[in-house]
JSON list of C-alpha atoms in Angstrom, two decimals:
[
{"chain": "K", "resi": 1, "resn": "SER", "atom": "CA", "xyz": [-5.91, 31.15, -23.26]},
{"chain": "K", "resi": 2, "resn": "THR", "atom": "CA", "xyz": [-8.32, 33.95, -23.82]},
{"chain": "K", "resi": 3, "resn": "GLY", "atom": "CA", "xyz": [-8.59, 35.75, -27.13]},
{"chain": "K", "resi": 4, "resn": "CYS", "atom": "CA", "xyz": [-8.24, 39.44, -27.74]},
{"chain": "K", "resi": 5, "resn": "THR", "atom": "CA", "xyz": [-8.94, 41.75, -30.63]},
{"chain": "K", "resi": 6, "resn": "LEU", "atom": "CA", "xyz": [-5.75, 42.50, -32.49]},
{"chain": "K", "resi": 7, "resn": "PRO", "atom": "CA", "xyz": [-5.04, 45.92, -33.98]},
{"chain": "K", "resi": 8, "resn": "HIS", "atom": "CA", "xyz": [-6.50, 46.39, -37.46]},
{"chain": "K", "resi": 9, "resn": "ASN", "atom": "CA", "xyz": [-7.50, 50.03, -37.69]},
{"chain": "K", "resi": 10, "resn": "GLY", "atom": "CA", "xyz": [-5.23, 50.87, -40.62]},
{"chain": "K", "resi": 11, "resn": "ALA", "atom": "CA", "xyz": [-2.96, 53.03, -38.48]},
{"chain": "K", "resi": 12, "resn": "VAL", "atom": "CA", "xyz": [0.75, 53.20, -39.19]},
{"chain": "K", "resi": 13, "resn": "PRO", "atom": "CA", "xyz": [2.41, 50.34, -37.27]},
{"chain": "K", "resi": 14, "resn": "GLN", "atom": "CA", "xyz": [4.44, 51.26, -34.20]},
{"chain": "K", "resi": 15, "resn": "VAL", "atom": "CA", "xyz": [8.18, 51.04, -34.84]},
{"chain": "K", "resi": 16, "resn": "SER", "atom": "CA", "xyz": [11.22, 50.58, -32.67]},
{"chain": "K", "resi": 17, "resn": "PRO", "atom": "CA", "xyz": [14.90, 51.20, -33.35]},
{"chain": "K", "resi": 18, "resn": "ILE", "atom": "CA", "xyz": [17.07, 48.15, -34.05]},
{"chain": "K", "resi": 19, "resn": "GLY", "atom": "CA", "xyz": [19.95, 48.70, -31.65]},
{"chain": "K", "resi": 20, "resn": "ASN", "atom": "CA", "xyz": [22.08, 51.65, -32.78]},
{"chain": "K", "resi": 21, "resn": "SER", "atom": "CA", "xyz": [21.92, 50.76, -36.47]},
{"chain": "K", "resi": 22, "resn": "GLY", "atom": "CA", "xyz": [19.61, 53.59, -37.47]},
{"chain": "K", "resi": 23, "resn": "GLU", "atom": "CA", "xyz": [17.17, 51.01, -38.86]},
{"chain": "K", "resi": 24, "resn": "LYS", "atom": "CA", "xyz": [13.66, 50.51, -37.50]},
{"chain": "K", "resi": 25, "resn": "ALA", "atom": "CA", "xyz": [11.33, 47.52, -37.30]},
{"chain": "K", "resi": 26, "resn": "ASN", "atom": "CA", "xyz": [7.60, 47.15, -36.85]},
{"chain": "K", "resi": 27, "resn": "LEU", "atom": "CA", "xyz": [6.68, 45.98, -33.37]},
{"chain": "K", "resi": 28, "resn": "VAL", "atom": "CA", "xyz": [5.33, 42.48, -32.89]},
{"chain": "K", "resi": 29, "resn": "GLY", "atom": "CA", "xyz": [2.72, 42.02, -30.17]},
{"chain": "K", "resi": 30, "resn": "VAL", "atom": "CA", "xyz": [2.16, 39.02, -27.95]},
{"chain": "K", "resi": 31, "resn": "ALA", "atom": "CA", "xyz": [-1.51, 38.16, -28.34]},
{"chain": "K", "resi": 32, "resn": "GLY", "atom": "CA", "xyz": [-1.60, 35.07, -26.13]},
{"chain": "K", "resi": 33, "resn": "ARG", "atom": "CA", "xyz": [0.82, 33.21, -23.92]},
{"chain": "K", "resi": 34, "resn": "SER", "atom": "CA", "xyz": [0.80, 30.29, -21.54]},
{"chain": "K", "resi": 35, "resn": "ALA", "atom": "CA", "xyz": [3.64, 29.08, -19.35]},
{"chain": "K", "resi": 36, "resn": "ALA", "atom": "CA", "xyz": [1.44, 26.51, -17.64]},
{"chain": "K", "resi": 37, "resn": "SER", "atom": "CA", "xyz": [2.14, 22.87, -18.39]},
{"chain": "K", "resi": 38, "resn": "VAL", "atom": "CA", "xyz": [-0.93, 21.06, -19.71]},
{"chain": "K", "resi": 39, "resn": "SER", "atom": "CA", "xyz": [-0.89, 17.27, -20.12]},
{"chain": "K", "resi": 40, "resn": "THR", "atom": "CA", "xyz": [-3.24, 14.77, -21.65]},
{"chain": "K", "resi": 41, "resn": "THR", "atom": "CA", "xyz": [-5.54, 12.97, -19.22]},
{"chain": "K", "resi": 42, "resn": "ALA", "atom": "CA", "xyz": [-6.16, 9.23, -18.88]},
{"chain": "K", "resi": 43, "resn": "SER", "atom": "CA", "xyz": [-8.21, 9.16, -22.08]},
{"chain": "K", "resi": 44, "resn": "ALA", "atom": "CA", "xyz": [-7.18, 8.07, -25.57]},
{"chain": "K", "resi": 45, "resn": "THR", "atom": "CA", "xyz": [-9.23, 10.87, -27.18]},
{"chain": "K", "resi": 46, "resn": "GLU", "atom": "CA", "xyz": [-7.86, 14.06, -28.76]},
{"chain": "K", "resi": 47, "resn": "GLN", "atom": "CA", "xyz": [-7.50, 16.79, -26.11]},
{"chain": "K", "resi": 48, "resn": "ASP", "atom": "CA", "xyz": [-6.70, 20.50, -26.27]},
{"chain": "K", "resi": 49, "resn": "LEU", "atom": "CA", "xyz": [-3.25, 21.33, -24.91]},
{"chain": "K", "resi": 50, "resn": "TYR", "atom": "CA", "xyz": [-3.32, 25.02, -25.90]},
{"chain": "K", "resi": 51, "resn": "SER", "atom": "CA", "xyz": [-5.92, 27.14, -27.65]},
{"chain": "K", "resi": 52, "resn": "TYR", "atom": "CA", "xyz": [-6.17, 30.77, -28.61]},
{"chain": "K", "resi": 53, "resn": "THR", "atom": "CA", "xyz": [-9.31, 32.46, -29.94]},
{"chain": "K", "resi": 54, "resn": "VAL", "atom": "CA", "xyz": [-8.54, 34.85, -32.78]},
{"chain": "K", "resi": 55, "resn": "LYS", "atom": "CA", "xyz": [-11.29, 37.45, -32.75]},
{"chain": "K", "resi": 56, "resn": "ALA", "atom": "CA", "xyz": [-13.19, 38.40, -35.91]},
{"chain": "K", "resi": 57, "resn": "ASN", "atom": "CA", "xyz": [-11.39, 40.90, -38.19]},
{"chain": "K", "resi": 58, "resn": "SER", "atom": "CA", "xyz": [-8.03, 40.43, -36.44]},
{"chain": "K", "resi": 59, "resn": "LEU", "atom": "CA", "xyz": [-6.39, 39.58, -39.78]},
{"chain": "K", "resi": 60, "resn": "ALA", "atom": "CA", "xyz": [-8.05, 42.49, -41.60]},
{"chain": "K", "resi": 61, "resn": "LYS", "atom": "CA", "xyz": [-5.09, 43.63, -43.71]},
{"chain": "K", "resi": 62, "resn": "ASP", "atom": "CA", "xyz": [-3.16, 41.67, -46.34]},
{"chain": "K", "resi": 63, "resn": "GLY", "atom": "CA", "xyz": [0.21, 40.71, -44.86]},
{"chain": "K", "resi": 64, "resn": "ALA", "atom": "CA", "xyz": [-1.03, 40.62, -41.26]},
{"chain": "K", "resi": 65, "resn": "SER", "atom": "CA", "xyz": [0.07, 37.43, -39.56]},
{"chain": "K", "resi": 66, "resn": "LEU", "atom": "CA", "xyz": [-0.13, 35.27, -36.47]},
{"chain": "K", "resi": 67, "resn": "ARG", "atom": "CA", "xyz": [2.72, 33.09, -35.27]},
{"chain": "K", "resi": 68, "resn": "LEU", "atom": "CA", "xyz": [2.23, 30.15, -32.92]},
{"chain": "K", "resi": 69, "resn": "ARG", "atom": "CA", "xyz": [5.16, 28.71, -31.03]},
{"chain": "K", "resi": 70, "resn": "ALA", "atom": "CA", "xyz": [4.53, 25.78, -28.70]},
{"chain": "K", "resi": 71, "resn": "TRP", "atom": "CA", "xyz": [6.79, 23.27, -26.97]},
{"chain": "K", "resi": 72, "resn": "GLY", "atom": "CA", "xyz": [6.58, 20.27, -24.74]},
{"chain": "K", "resi": 73, "resn": "ARG", "atom": "CA", "xyz": [7.57, 16.67, -24.06]},
{"chain": "K", "resi": 74, "resn": "VAL", "atom": "CA", "xyz": [6.13, 13.20, -24.51]},
{"chain": "K", "resi": 75, "resn": "ALA", "atom": "CA", "xyz": [6.26, 10.32, -22.01]},
{"chain": "K", "resi": 76, "resn": "SER", "atom": "CA", "xyz": [9.10, 7.80, -22.02]},
{"chain": "K", "resi": 77, "resn": "ASN", "atom": "CA", "xyz": [7.37, 4.77, -23.50]},
{"chain": "K", "resi": 78, "resn": "ALA", "atom": "CA", "xyz": [6.69, 3.25, -26.91]},
{"chain": "K", "resi": 79, "resn": "ASN", "atom": "CA", "xyz": [3.00, 4.23, -27.04]},
{"chain": "K", "resi": 80, "resn": "ALA", "atom": "CA", "xyz": [1.62, 6.11, -30.05]},
{"chain": "K", "resi": 81, "resn": "LYS", "atom": "CA", "xyz": [1.29, 9.84, -29.42]},
{"chain": "K", "resi": 82, "resn": "THR", "atom": "CA", "xyz": [-0.26, 12.33, -31.86]},
{"chain": "K", "resi": 83, "resn": "ILE", "atom": "CA", "xyz": [0.23, 16.09, -31.68]},
{"chain": "K", "resi": 84, "resn": "ARG", "atom": "CA", "xyz": [-1.80, 18.28, -34.05]},
{"chain": "K", "resi": 85, "resn": "VAL", "atom": "CA", "xyz": [-2.04, 21.98, -34.90]},
{"chain": "K", "resi": 86, "resn": "LYS", "atom": "CA", "xyz": [-5.48, 23.15, -36.03]},
{"chain": "K", "resi": 87, "resn": "TRP", "atom": "CA", "xyz": [-6.71, 26.44, -37.49]},
{"chain": "K", "resi": 88, "resn": "ASP", "atom": "CA", "xyz": [-10.49, 26.88, -37.25]},
{"chain": "K", "resi": 89, "resn": "GLY", "atom": "CA", "xyz": [-10.86, 23.09, -37.09]},
{"chain": "K", "resi": 90, "resn": "ASN", "atom": "CA", "xyz": [-8.63, 22.49, -40.14]},
{"chain": "K", "resi": 91, "resn": "LEU", "atom": "CA", "xyz": [-5.57, 20.29, -39.63]},
{"chain": "K", "resi": 92, "resn": "LEU", "atom": "CA", "xyz": [-2.37, 22.20, -40.35]},
{"chain": "K", "resi": 93, "resn": "MET", "atom": "CA", "xyz": [0.26, 19.77, -39.11]},
{"chain": "K", "resi": 94, "resn": "VAL", "atom": "CA", "xyz": [0.77, 16.51, -37.25]},
{"chain": "K", "resi": 95, "resn": "ASN", "atom": "CA", "xyz": [3.75, 14.49, -36.05]},
{"chain": "K", "resi": 96, "resn": "ASP", "atom": "CA", "xyz": [3.65, 12.11, -39.01]},
{"chain": "K", "resi": 97, "resn": "VAL", "atom": "CA", "xyz": [7.30, 11.00, -39.01]},
{"chain": "K", "resi": 98, "resn": "SER", "atom": "CA", "xyz": [7.73, 10.19, -35.31]},
{"chain": "K", "resi": 99, "resn": "THR", "atom": "CA", "xyz": [4.42, 8.51, -34.45]},
{"chain": "K", "resi": 100, "resn": "THR", "atom": "CA", "xyz": [5.66, 6.62, -31.37]},
{"chain": "K", "resi": 101, "resn": "PRO", "atom": "CA", "xyz": [8.06, 9.15, -29.82]},
{"chain": "K", "resi": 102, "resn": "ASN", "atom": "CA", "xyz": [9.73, 8.00, -26.62]},
{"chain": "K", "resi": 103, "resn": "GLY", "atom": "CA", "xyz": [10.70, 10.63, -24.01]},
{"chain": "K", "resi": 104, "resn": "LEU", "atom": "CA", "xyz": [11.32, 13.36, -26.59]},
{"chain": "K", "resi": 105, "resn": "HIS", "atom": "CA", "xyz": [10.92, 17.11, -26.49]},
{"chain": "K", "resi": 106, "resn": "TRP", "atom": "CA", "xyz": [8.86, 18.69, -29.29]},
{"chain": "K", "resi": 107, "resn": "THR", "atom": "CA", "xyz": [8.57, 22.19, -30.76]},
{"chain": "K", "resi": 108, "resn": "ILE", "atom": "CA", "xyz": [6.06, 23.78, -33.13]},
{"chain": "K", "resi": 109, "resn": "ASP", "atom": "CA", "xyz": [6.50, 27.00, -35.12]},
{"chain": "K", "resi": 110, "resn": "VAL", "atom": "CA", "xyz": [3.60, 28.00, -37.41]},
{"chain": "K", "resi": 111, "resn": "VAL", "atom": "CA", "xyz": [2.83, 31.27, -39.24]},
{"chain": "K", "resi": 112, "resn": "ILE", "atom": "CA", "xyz": [-0.63, 32.13, -40.56]},
{"chain": "K", "resi": 113, "resn": "ARG", "atom": "CA", "xyz": [-0.49, 35.12, -42.91]},
{"chain": "K", "resi": 114, "resn": "ARG", "atom": "CA", "xyz": [-3.42, 36.80, -44.61]},
{"chain": "K", "resi": 115, "resn": "ASP", "atom": "CA", "xyz": [-2.84, 36.96, -48.37]},
{"chain": "K", "resi": 116, "resn": "ALA", "atom": "CA", "xyz": [-6.32, 38.19, -49.32]},
{"chain": "K", "resi": 117, "resn": "SER", "atom": "CA", "xyz": [-9.79, 38.40, -47.85]},
{"chain": "K", "resi": 118, "resn": "ASN", "atom": "CA", "xyz": [-10.65, 35.01, -46.31]},
{"chain": "K", "resi": 119, "resn": "ALA", "atom": "CA", "xyz": [-7.39, 33.48, -47.62]},
{"chain": "K", "resi": 120, "resn": "GLN", "atom": "CA", "xyz": [-4.43, 32.64, -45.40]},
{"chain": "K", "resi": 121, "resn": "ARG", "atom": "CA", "xyz": [-1.06, 31.13, -46.23]},
{"chain": "K", "resi": 122, "resn": "CYS", "atom": "CA", "xyz": [0.06, 28.75, -43.50]},
{"chain": "K", "resi": 123, "resn": "PHE", "atom": "CA", "xyz": [3.65, 27.57, -43.15]},
{"chain": "K", "resi": 124, "resn": "GLY", "atom": "CA", "xyz": [5.74, 26.11, -40.40]},
{"chain": "K", "resi": 125, "resn": "SER", "atom": "CA", "xyz": [7.53, 23.19, -38.84]},
{"chain": "K", "resi": 126, "resn": "MET", "atom": "CA", "xyz": [7.36, 20.65, -36.05]},
{"chain": "K", "resi": 127, "resn": "VAL", "atom": "CA", "xyz": [10.39, 18.91, -34.57]},
{"chain": "K", "resi": 128, "resn": "MET", "atom": "CA", "xyz": [10.14, 15.81, -32.41]},
{"chain": "K", "resi": 129, "resn": "GLY", "atom": "CA", "xyz": [13.48, 15.27, -30.67]},
{"chain": "K", "resi": 130, "resn": "THR", "atom": "CA", "xyz": [15.86, 15.82, -33.59]},
{"chain": "K", "resi": 131, "resn": "SER", "atom": "CA", "xyz": [13.44, 14.61, -36.29]},
{"chain": "K", "resi": 132, "resn": "ASN", "atom": "CA", "xyz": [11.67, 17.11, -38.50]},
{"chain": "K", "resi": 133, "resn": "GLN", "atom": "CA", "xyz": [8.05, 16.21, -39.13]},
{"chain": "K", "resi": 134, "resn": "THR", "atom": "CA", "xyz": [6.46, 17.08, -42.50]},
{"chain": "K", "resi": 135, "resn": "ASN", "atom": "CA", "xyz": [6.57, 20.88, -42.86]},
{"chain": "K", "resi": 136, "resn": "ILE", "atom": "CA", "xyz": [3.48, 22.77, -43.94]},
{"chain": "K", "resi": 137, "resn": "ASP", "atom": "CA", "xyz": [3.27, 25.36, -46.68]},
{"chain": "K", "resi": 138, "resn": "GLY", "atom": "CA", "xyz": [-0.22, 25.78, -48.03]},
{"chain": "K", "resi": 139, "resn": "TYR", "atom": "CA", "xyz": [-3.39, 27.82, -48.05]},
{"chain": "K", "resi": 140, "resn": "GLN", "atom": "CA", "xyz": [-6.55, 27.87, -45.96]},
{"chain": "K", "resi": 141, "resn": "THR", "atom": "CA", "xyz": [-9.79, 29.70, -46.69]},
{"chain": "K", "resi": 142, "resn": "VAL", "atom": "CA", "xyz": [-11.03, 30.73, -43.26]},
{"chain": "K", "resi": 143, "resn": "THR", "atom": "CA", "xyz": [-13.51, 33.60, -42.90]},
{"chain": "K", "resi": 144, "resn": "ASP", "atom": "CA", "xyz": [-11.83, 36.79, -41.63]},
{"chain": "K", "resi": 145, "resn": "THR", "atom": "CA", "xyz": [-15.05, 38.18, -40.14]},
{"chain": "K", "resi": 146, "resn": "ALA", "atom": "CA", "xyz": [-15.69, 35.37, -37.63]},
{"chain": "K", "resi": 147, "resn": "ASP", "atom": "CA", "xyz": [-13.90, 34.26, -34.47]},
{"chain": "K", "resi": 148, "resn": "LYS", "atom": "CA", "xyz": [-11.64, 31.26, -35.05]},
{"chain": "K", "resi": 149, "resn": "VAL", "atom": "CA", "xyz": [-9.51, 29.02, -32.86]},
{"chain": "K", "resi": 150, "resn": "LEU", "atom": "CA", "xyz": [-5.83, 28.22, -33.27]},
{"chain": "K", "resi": 151, "resn": "LYS", "atom": "CA", "xyz": [-4.89, 25.24, -31.13]},
{"chain": "K", "resi": 152, "resn": "VAL", "atom": "CA", "xyz": [-2.48, 22.44, -30.32]},
{"chain": "K", "resi": 153, "resn": "THR", "atom": "CA", "xyz": [-4.01, 19.08, -29.43]},
{"chain": "K", "resi": 154, "resn": "GLY", "atom": "CA", "xyz": [-2.70, 15.79, -28.14]},
{"chain": "K", "resi": 155, "resn": "ALA", "atom": "CA", "xyz": [-4.10, 12.30, -28.67]},
{"chain": "K", "resi": 156, "resn": "PRO", "atom": "CA", "xyz": [-2.40, 9.55, -26.68]},
{"chain": "K", "resi": 157, "resn": "GLY", "atom": "CA", "xyz": [-2.55, 6.07, -28.15]},
{"chain": "K", "resi": 158, "resn": "VAL", "atom": "CA", "xyz": [-3.58, 4.63, -24.78]},
{"chain": "K", "resi": 159, "resn": "ALA", "atom": "CA", "xyz": [-5.71, 5.90, -21.90]},
{"chain": "K", "resi": 160, "resn": "THR", "atom": "CA", "xyz": [-2.76, 6.85, -19.68]},
{"chain": "K", "resi": 161, "resn": "ALA", "atom": "CA", "xyz": [-2.33, 10.30, -18.13]},
{"chain": "K", "resi": 162, "resn": "ASN", "atom": "CA", "xyz": [0.61, 12.57, -19.03]},
{"chain": "K", "resi": 163, "resn": "GLU", "atom": "CA", "xyz": [1.46, 10.92, -22.35]},
{"chain": "K", "resi": 164, "resn": "ILE", "atom": "CA", "xyz": [1.79, 14.34, -24.04]},
{"chain": "K", "resi": 165, "resn": "THR", "atom": "CA", "xyz": [2.60, 17.61, -22.28]},
{"chain": "K", "resi": 166, "resn": "CYS", "atom": "CA", "xyz": [2.60, 21.14, -23.66]},
{"chain": "K", "resi": 167, "resn": "ASN", "atom": "CA", "xyz": [5.01, 23.12, -21.45]},
{"chain": "K", "resi": 168, "resn": "GLY", "atom": "CA", "xyz": [4.22, 26.48, -23.03]},
{"chain": "K", "resi": 169, "resn": "ALA", "atom": "CA", "xyz": [2.90, 28.33, -26.03]},
{"chain": "K", "resi": 170, "resn": "GLU", "atom": "CA", "xyz": [2.81, 31.84, -27.46]},
{"chain": "K", "resi": 171, "resn": "VAL", "atom": "CA", "xyz": [0.84, 33.55, -30.22]},
{"chain": "K", "resi": 172, "resn": "THR", "atom": "CA", "xyz": [2.27, 36.78, -31.65]},
{"chain": "K", "resi": 173, "resn": "PHE", "atom": "CA", "xyz": [0.68, 39.20, -34.10]},
{"chain": "K", "resi": 174, "resn": "SER", "atom": "CA", "xyz": [2.35, 41.38, -36.67]},
{"chain": "K", "resi": 175, "resn": "GLU", "atom": "CA", "xyz": [0.76, 43.74, -39.16]}
]
């Protein structure tokens, strides 16, 4: 996926009515999306399944956040399969409970919120089949003024193609 510069000019966020309730909500923008299925190749090395480049200064205001949602399936066999989420090269989450998933669907939901300059709170979950993996809730210190990559990777335990497939992913931005 290609990156884009997200709004950060200090303007009042766009709002939209919530049904007929009289309430309003800030709009959330889709920054990146992929509906293409991407599978691991016949290599046992870690491979990118989805990546999004967050442009410098995209998280310029405290409270601004990115949300990554990704989903897919693993092959029906007993081989080890590792799915990771990384933020600027830092590991955020991994399927640490179900390390040899067999024919299961997986989902990832991660939020990266700026708490202060160069400080982001990261929280989220990964589910493999019906098993929750270890949730994340912690802090990263990634420079706001440089491009960074948010990605999902797959590392099959054997050099067999299509061990891990990402069927889609979406990154949204909210200020």
